[in-house]
CSV table of C-alpha atoms in Angstrom, one decimal:
chain,number,residue,atom,x,y,z
A,5,MET,CA,0.2,0.1,0.1
A,6,LEU,CA,2.6,2.5,0.6
A,7,TYR,CA,3.9,2.0,-3.2
A,8,ARG,CA,0.3,2.5,-4.5
A,9,THR,CA,0.4,3.8,-7.8
A,10,ALA,CA,-3.5,4.4,-8.6
A,11,GLY,CA,-4.0,7.7,-10.2
A,12,GLN,CA,-0.3,8.3,-10.6
A,13,PHE,CA,-1.5,9.4,-14.8
A,14,LYS,CA,1.4,9.3,-17.6
A,15,THR,CA,0.0,11.8,-20.0
A,16,THR,CA,3.6,12.9,-22.3
A,17,TYR,CA,6.1,10.8,-23.1
A,18,GLN,CA,8.4,13.8,-20.1
A,19,ALA,CA,6.1,11.9,-17.5
A,20,ASP,CA,6.5,8.0,-18.8
A,21,GLN,CA,10.5,9.0,-19.5
A,22,ALA,CA,10.4,10.8,-15.7
A,23,LEU,CA,13.7,10.1,-13.6
A,24,PHE,CA,10.9,9.0,-10.6
A,25,PRO,CA,7.6,7.4,-12.5
A,26,VAL,CA,6.9,6.7,-9.3
A,27,ARG,CA,5.6,9.7,-7.2
A,28,GLN,CA,6.7,7.1,-3.8
A,29,ASP,CA,10.1,6.7,-5.1
A,30,ALA,CA,10.8,10.2,-5.4
A,31,PHE,CA,9.5,10.8,-1.6
A,32,LEU,CA,12.0,7.8,-0.8
A,33,LEU,CA,14.9,9.6,-2.1
A,34,GLY,CA,13.7,13.0,-0.1
A,35,VAL,CA,14.0,11.2,2.7
A,36,ILE,CA,17.6,9.2,2.3
A,37,LEU,CA,19.0,13.2,1.4
A,38,LEU,CA,17.3,14.4,4.7
A,39,PHE,CA,19.0,11.9,6.3
A,40,ALA,CA,22.4,12.1,5.0
A,41,TRP,CA,22.4,15.7,5.0
A,42,VAL,CA,20.7,16.7,8.2
A,43,ILE,CA,19.7,14.4,10.2
A,44,PHE,CA,23.4,12.1,10.2
A,45,PRO,CA,25.5,15.1,10.5
A,46,LEU,CA,23.4,16.6,14.1
A,47,THR,CA,23.7,12.8,15.2
A,48,ALA,CA,26.8,11.1,14.1
A,49,SER,CA,29.8,10.4,16.5
A,50,GLU,CA,33.7,11.1,15.2
A,51,PHE,CA,33.7,7.4,15.5
A,52,ALA,CA,30.6,7.0,12.8
A,53,PHE,CA,31.9,9.8,10.5
A,54,GLN,CA,35.9,9.0,10.5
A,55,THR,CA,34.5,4.4,10.3
A,56,LEU,CA,31.4,4.7,8.1
A,57,LEU,CA,30.0,7.5,6.0
A,58,ILE,CA,32.8,9.5,4.9
A,59,PRO,CA,34.3,6.3,4.1
A,60,ILE,CA,31.3,4.7,2.3
A,61,LEU,CA,30.4,7.5,0.8
A,62,ILE,CA,33.8,7.4,-1.1
A,63,TYR,CA,34.1,3.3,-1.7
A,64,SER,CA,30.2,4.2,-3.6
A,65,LEU,CA,31.7,6.7,-5.7
A,66,ALA,CA,34.8,4.5,-6.5
A,67,ALA,CA,32.1,2.0,-7.1
A,68,LEU,CA,30.5,4.1,-9.2
A,69,GLY,CA,33.9,4.7,-11.5
A,70,LEU,CA,34.0,1.6,-11.8
A,71,ASN,CA,30.4,0.7,-12.9
A,72,VAL,CA,30.1,2.9,-15.2
A,73,LEU,CA,32.9,1.2,-17.2
A,74,THR,CA,32.2,-2.4,-16.3
A,75,GLY,CA,28.3,-1.9,-15.8
A,76,TYR,CA,27.7,-0.1,-18.3
A,77,ALA,CA,29.9,-0.4,-21.2
A,78,GLY,CA,31.0,-3.9,-20.9
A,79,GLN,CA,34.9,-3.5,-20.4
A,80,LEU,CA,36.3,-5.3,-17.8
A,81,SER,CA,39.1,-3.3,-15.8
A,82,LEU,CA,41.3,-4.4,-12.4
A,83,GLY,CA,43.3,-0.8,-12.3
A,84,THR,CA,40.6,0.9,-10.4
A,85,ALA,CA,42.4,1.8,-7.0
A,86,ALA,CA,45.6,3.0,-9.5
A,87,PHE,CA,42.8,5.5,-11.1
A,88,MET,CA,42.4,6.5,-7.9
A,89,GLY,CA,46.0,7.1,-6.6
A,90,VAL,CA,46.4,9.3,-9.6
A,91,GLY,CA,43.5,11.6,-8.7
A,92,ALA,CA,45.0,11.5,-5.1
A,93,TYR,CA,48.6,12.3,-6.1
A,94,ALA,CA,47.5,14.9,-9.1
A,95,CYS,CA,45.6,16.6,-5.9
A,96,TYR,CA,48.6,17.4,-4.4
A,97,LYS,CA,50.4,18.3,-6.3
A,98,LEU,CA,48.2,21.0,-7.5
A,99,ILE,CA,48.1,21.8,-3.8
A,100,THR,CA,51.6,21.6,-3.9
A,101,ILE,CA,52.0,24.0,-6.6
A,102,MET,CA,49.3,26.5,-6.3
A,103,PRO,CA,48.1,26.6,-2.3
A,104,TRP,CA,45.8,29.1,-3.5
A,105,MET,CA,43.7,26.7,-5.2
A,106,ASN,CA,40.6,25.8,-3.7
A,107,PRO,CA,40.9,23.0,-2.2
A,108,ILE,CA,37.1,21.7,-3.5
A,109,VAL,CA,38.7,23.2,-7.0
A,110,ALA,CA,42.0,20.8,-6.7
A,111,ILE,CA,39.9,17.9,-5.9
A,112,LEU,CA,37.5,18.2,-9.0
A,113,LEU,CA,40.2,18.9,-10.9
A,114,SER,CA,42.4,15.9,-10.1
A,115,GLY,CA,39.4,13.7,-11.9
A,116,VAL,CA,40.5,15.2,-15.2
A,117,PHE,CA,44.5,13.4,-14.5
A,118,SER,CA,43.1,10.3,-13.9
A,119,ALA,CA,41.1,11.2,-16.9
A,120,GLY,CA,44.1,11.0,-19.6
A,121,ILE,CA,45.6,8.5,-17.8
A,122,GLY,CA,42.7,6.3,-18.0
A,123,VAL,CA,42.2,6.9,-21.7
A,124,ALA,CA,45.6,6.2,-22.2
A,125,PHE,CA,45.2,1.8,-20.6
A,126,GLY,CA,41.9,2.4,-22.2
A,127,ILE,CA,42.9,2.2,-25.8
A,128,PRO,CA,44.4,-1.4,-25.3
A,129,SER,CA,39.8,-2.0,-25.3
A,130,LEU,CA,39.6,-1.4,-29.0
A,131,ARG,CA,41.6,-4.8,-30.3
A,132,ILE,CA,41.1,-6.3,-27.2
A,133,LYS,CA,38.4,-7.5,-24.7
A,134,GLY,CA,37.0,-9.6,-22.2
A,135,PHE,CA,40.0,-11.6,-19.7
A,136,TYR,CA,42.7,-9.5,-21.7
A,137,LEU,CA,41.3,-6.7,-21.1
A,138,ALA,CA,41.3,-6.9,-17.4
A,139,ILE,CA,44.7,-8.4,-18.2
A,140,ALA,CA,45.6,-5.1,-19.7
A,141,THR,CA,44.3,-2.6,-16.6
A,142,LEU,CA,46.1,-5.0,-14.5
A,143,ALA,CA,49.1,-4.3,-16.2
A,144,ALA,CA,48.7,-0.9,-15.7
A,145,GLN,CA,48.2,-1.3,-11.6
A,146,PHE,CA,51.5,-2.3,-11.6
A,147,PHE,CA,53.1,0.1,-13.6
A,148,LEU,CA,51.6,3.5,-11.8
A,149,VAL,CA,52.0,1.6,-8.3
A,150,TRP,CA,55.9,1.2,-9.5
A,151,LEU,CA,55.1,5.1,-10.5
A,152,PHE,CA,54.0,6.3,-7.2
A,153,GLU,CA,57.1,4.7,-5.6
A,154,LYS,CA,60.0,5.8,-8.1
A,155,TRP,CA,59.3,9.1,-9.1
A,156,ALA,CA,60.3,10.6,-5.9
A,157,TRP,CA,59.1,14.2,-7.6
A,158,LEU,CA,55.1,13.1,-6.8
A,159,TYR,CA,56.0,13.1,-3.0
A,160,ASN,CA,57.9,16.0,-3.8
A,161,TYR,CA,61.1,13.8,-2.7
A,162,ASN,CA,59.6,13.5,0.5
A,163,ALA,CA,62.3,10.9,2.6
A,164,SER,CA,59.5,8.6,3.6
A,165,GLY,CA,58.1,8.3,0.4
A,166,ALA,CA,54.4,9.4,1.3
A,167,ILE,CA,52.2,12.2,1.0
A,168,GLN,CA,50.7,13.8,3.9
A,169,VAL,CA,47.6,16.3,3.3
A,170,PRO,CA,47.9,19.5,4.6
A,171,ASN,CA,45.6,22.0,6.6
A,172,LEU,CA,43.7,23.5,3.8
A,173,ASP,CA,41.0,25.8,4.4
A,174,ILE,CA,37.7,27.3,2.9
A,175,PHE,CA,37.1,31.1,3.8
A,176,GLY,CA,39.2,30.2,7.3
A,177,LEU,CA,37.0,27.1,7.6
A,178,TYR,CA,39.6,23.8,7.5
A,179,VAL,CA,38.7,21.3,5.0
A,180,SER,CA,41.3,18.8,5.4
A,181,GLY,CA,44.6,18.1,7.3
A,182,PRO,CA,44.8,17.8,11.2
A,183,GLN,CA,42.8,20.8,11.7
A,184,ALA,CA,40.3,19.9,10.1
A,185,SER,CA,36.5,18.5,11.6
A,186,SER,CA,35.0,15.3,10.5
A,187,ILE,CA,31.6,17.1,9.6
A,188,VAL,CA,33.5,19.9,7.3
A,189,GLN,CA,34.7,17.1,5.6
A,190,TYR,CA,31.8,14.7,5.7
A,191,TYR,CA,30.1,17.8,4.1
A,192,VAL,CA,32.4,17.9,1.1
A,193,VAL,CA,32.9,14.4,0.3
A,194,LEU,CA,28.3,14.6,0.4
A,195,PHE,CA,28.7,17.4,-1.6
A,196,ILE,CA,30.7,16.2,-4.2
A,197,VAL,CA,29.2,12.3,-4.3
A,198,CYS,CA,25.8,14.0,-4.7
A,199,LEU,CA,27.6,16.2,-8.0
A,200,LEU,CA,29.0,13.2,-9.9
A,201,THR,CA,26.0,10.6,-9.1
A,202,MET,CA,23.8,13.6,-10.6
A,203,LEU,CA,26.3,13.4,-13.5
A,204,CYS,CA,26.1,10.0,-13.7
A,205,ILE,CA,22.5,9.6,-13.7
A,206,ASN,CA,21.9,11.5,-16.8
A,207,LEU,CA,24.6,10.5,-18.5
A,208,THR,CA,23.9,6.5,-18.3
A,209,ARG,CA,20.1,7.9,-19.3
A,210,GLY,CA,20.7,9.7,-22.3
A,211,THR,CA,22.4,8.8,-25.8
A,212,LEU,CA,25.6,8.7,-24.5
A,213,GLY,CA,24.1,5.6,-21.8
A,214,ARG,CA,22.8,4.0,-24.8
A,215,THR,CA,26.0,3.6,-26.7
A,216,TRP,CA,27.4,2.2,-23.7
A,217,LYS,CA,24.7,-0.4,-23.3
A,218,ALA,CA,25.1,-0.9,-26.6
A,219,THR,CA,28.0,-1.7,-26.5
A,220,ARG,CA,28.3,-3.9,-23.8
A,221,ASP,CA,25.4,-6.5,-24.9
A,222,MET,CA,26.8,-6.3,-28.4
A,223,ASP,CA,30.0,-4.7,-29.7
A,224,ILE,CA,30.1,-5.8,-33.4
A,225,ALA,CA,26.0,-5.4,-33.9
A,226,ALA,CA,27.2,-2.0,-31.9
A,227,GLU,CA,28.8,-1.0,-34.5
A,228,LEU,CA,26.5,-2.3,-37.2
A,229,ILE,CA,23.8,0.4,-36.7
A,230,GLY,CA,26.4,3.3,-36.6
A,231,ILE,CA,28.0,3.1,-33.5
A,232,ASN,CA,31.1,4.2,-33.0
A,233,LEU,CA,33.0,2.3,-30.9
A,234,MET,CA,36.1,4.0,-30.2
A,235,LYS,CA,34.3,6.7,-28.9
A,236,SER,CA,32.3,4.3,-27.5
A,237,LYS,CA,35.0,2.7,-25.0
A,238,LEU,CA,37.1,5.5,-24.6
A,239,THR,CA,34.5,7.9,-22.7
A,240,ALA,CA,33.4,5.0,-21.0
A,241,PHE,CA,37.2,5.6,-20.0
A,242,MET,CA,37.7,8.7,-19.6
A,243,VAL,CA,34.1,9.5,-17.5
A,244,SER,CA,35.2,6.4,-15.5
A,245,SER,CA,38.7,7.3,-14.4
A,246,TYR,CA,37.6,11.4,-13.8
A,247,ILE,CA,35.0,10.0,-11.0
A,248,VAL,CA,37.6,6.9,-9.7
A,249,GLY,CA,40.0,9.6,-9.7
A,250,VAL,CA,38.1,12.3,-7.8
A,251,ALA,CA,37.7,9.7,-5.4
A,252,GLY,CA,41.5,9.1,-4.9
A,253,ALA,CA,41.8,12.3,-4.4
A,254,LEU,CA,39.1,12.5,-1.2
A,255,PHE,CA,40.4,8.8,0.1
A,256,VAL,CA,43.6,10.6,0.5
A,257,PHE,CA,42.5,14.2,1.6
A,258,MET,CA,39.6,13.8,2.9
A,259,TRP,CA,40.0,10.2,5.3
A,260,ARG,CA,43.3,9.3,5.7
A,261,GLY,CA,45.1,11.8,5.4
A,262,ALA,CA,48.4,10.5,4.4
A,263,ALA,CA,49.3,7.9,2.0
A,264,GLU,CA,51.8,6.0,0.9
A,265,PRO,CA,52.0,4.1,-2.8
A,266,ASN,CA,51.4,0.1,-1.5
A,267,LEU,CA,47.8,2.0,-0.2
A,268,PHE,CA,46.5,1.8,-3.7
A,269,ASP,CA,47.9,-1.5,-4.4
A,270,ILE,CA,46.0,-4.2,-5.9
A,271,PRO,CA,43.9,-5.1,-2.6
A,272,LEU,CA,41.9,-2.2,-2.9
A,273,SER,CA,40.9,-2.3,-6.7
A,274,PHE,CA,39.8,-6.0,-5.8
A,275,ARG,CA,37.7,-4.3,-2.9
A,276,ILE,CA,35.6,-2.0,-4.7
A,277,LEU,CA,35.3,-4.7,-7.1
A,278,PHE,CA,33.1,-6.6,-4.9
A,279,ILE,CA,31.5,-3.5,-3.9
A,280,ALA,CA,30.4,-3.0,-7.5
A,281,ILE,CA,29.2,-7.2,-8.1
A,282,ILE,CA,27.6,-7.2,-4.0
A,283,GLY,CA,25.9,-4.0,-5.0
A,284,GLY,CA,25.0,-4.9,-8.8
A,285,LEU,CA,26.8,-4.0,-11.9
A,286,GLY,CA,24.6,-1.7,-14.5
A,287,SER,CA,23.0,0.0,-11.3
A,288,ILE,CA,23.6,3.4,-9.8
A,289,MET,CA,21.9,2.7,-6.8
A,290,GLY,CA,23.8,-0.7,-6.4
A,291,ASN,CA,27.5,1.1,-5.3
A,292,TYR,CA,25.9,3.0,-2.3
A,293,LEU,CA,24.1,-0.5,-0.7
A,294,GLY,CA,27.3,-2.7,-2.2
A,295,ALA,CA,29.5,0.2,0.1
A,296,ILE,CA,27.3,0.2,3.1
A,297,LEU,CA,27.6,-3.6,3.3
A,298,ILE,CA,31.4,-4.1,2.8
A,299,VAL,CA,32.5,-0.8,5.0
A,300,GLY,CA,29.9,-1.6,7.5
A,301,LEU,CA,30.3,-5.6,7.8
A,302,PRO,CA,33.3,-5.2,10.3
A,303,VAL,CA,32.2,-2.9,12.1
A,304,VAL,CA,28.9,-4.7,12.7
A,305,LEU,CA,31.9,-7.8,13.0
A,306,ASN,CA,33.0,-5.9,16.1
A,307,LEU,CA,30.1,-4.0,17.9
A,308,VAL,CA,27.9,-7.1,17.9
A,309,PRO,CA,30.1,-9.1,19.8
A,310,ASN,CA,31.2,-7.6,22.6
A,311,ALA,CA,27.4,-6.0,22.7
A,312,LEU,CA,26.7,-10.1,23.8
A,313,GLY,CA,29.8,-10.7,25.9
A,314,ILE,CA,31.5,-12.4,23.5
A,315,PRO,CA,35.1,-12.5,23.6
A,316,ILE,CA,36.6,-11.9,20.0
A,317,ASP,CA,39.9,-10.3,19.1
A,318,SER,CA,40.7,-8.1,15.8
A,319,ALA,CA,42.2,-11.1,13.8
A,320,THR,CA,39.3,-13.8,13.9
A,321,VAL,CA,36.8,-10.5,12.9
A,322,GLU,CA,39.0,-9.6,9.9
A,323,HIS,CA,39.0,-13.4,9.4
A,324,LEU,CA,35.1,-13.7,9.5
A,325,ASN,CA,34.6,-10.5,7.0
A,326,ILE,CA,36.9,-12.5,4.3
A,327,MET,CA,34.5,-15.2,4.7
A,328,ILE,CA,31.7,-13.4,4.8
A,329,VAL,CA,32.1,-11.1,1.7
A,330,GLY,CA,33.7,-14.0,-0.3
A,331,SER,CA,30.7,-16.3,0.7
A,332,LEU,CA,28.6,-13.6,-1.0
A,333,ILE,CA,30.0,-12.6,-3.8
A,334,VAL,CA,29.5,-16.9,-4.7
A,335,PHE,CA,26.4,-16.2,-3.2
A,336,PHE,CA,25.2,-12.9,-5.5
A,337,LEU,CA,26.8,-14.5,-8.7
A,338,ILE,CA,25.0,-17.9,-8.5
A,339,VAL,CA,21.8,-16.3,-7.2
A,340,GLU,CA,21.5,-12.9,-8.1
A,341,PRO,CA,24.0,-11.9,-10.9
A,342,HIS,CA,22.3,-8.4,-10.5
A,343,GLY,CA,23.7,-7.4,-6.9
A,344,LEU,CA,21.4,-6.2,-3.8
A,345,ALA,CA,19.9,-3.4,-6.5
A,346,GLN,CA,18.4,-6.2,-8.0
A,347,LEU,CA,16.7,-7.2,-5.2
A,348,TRP,CA,15.6,-3.9,-4.0
A,349,ARG,CA,13.6,-4.0,-7.8
A,350,LEU,CA,12.2,-7.4,-6.4
A,351,ILE,CA,11.1,-5.3,-3.2
A,352,ARG,CA,9.6,-3.0,-5.0
A,353,GLU,CA,7.6,-4.4,-7.3
A,354,LYS,CA,6.3,-6.7,-4.7
A,355,LEU,CA,5.1,-3.6,-3.2
A,356,ILE,CA,3.3,-1.6,-6.0
A,357,ILE,CA,1.1,-4.5,-6.6
A,358,TRP,CA,0.5,-5.5,-2.8
A,359,PRO,CA,-2.0,-7.0,-0.7
A,360,PHE,CA,-2.2,-8.6,-4.7
A,361,PRO,CA,0.6,-11.8,-6.3
A,362,HIS,CA,0.9,-11.2,-9.5
């Protein structure tokens, strides 16, 4: 009954193609945004900001970038973490070379450098696909991490080889560095994530999104009907790498505070891939659902046993987390390949026709 659609008539093509064809969807999104922009910042603790809210948003954005490439355009990639590293190091160099630059502008510009690198490594996709393309992006992963270690100019010749985030402010309010408060960083991350999510929604619903889907489903047929495969694949790499690069800059500047090259190694790429798979490939909302599960699961495994008086050490928690995540990936690949987003769509369809079975 909550999703009753009686009286919601579509009398124009614009209404039929609306972003929210059911009025309750817009109401639900409004409630989610109210919680994200107002209720969570007013009630969350420092622990909640640093272990749940900020990392969920950043991982969601990184998975969104991967989903544009893999879920919508069908191009496999195992180098997501390396492109995040490009964004992080680019943002660091922009800030150190031009310290007067607005931090938010620097974060958004850092994605441009990641997009350029992504297009360069996306050129092999014009000739190869599937498993071979995944290996090519894996080569990019290893090469870029090696470059982060060996090119001392990237980290300003720091003896430790790490980049340290300085105190950056906007109109006297610190947004990054040791003096920045978590709530300010949360709002910066939330603003950028909302902005890029709106961009992706519009891109995937438009002409470019339809060319990506045609390329994903059958690239030979797409080329026969006049789709330029080179443009389709390279724009997917460009948009994906831009979003992932911005996520990498947020990852370091708004959450970690410092970074070494091994932070962007292959485990981070696999973690983002797991978020995309569990959330659902080819879905915008699935990235957020997957990130909530992957980021929130270790926190739940830590808090619940302690609340019940069950002693459990951190190593056991880590092992349980790996086992559960692996089991979930196998489960979703077998039972529901479209992930948590598809489960929500099924629940929504049941709510629309409830109490009738069909």
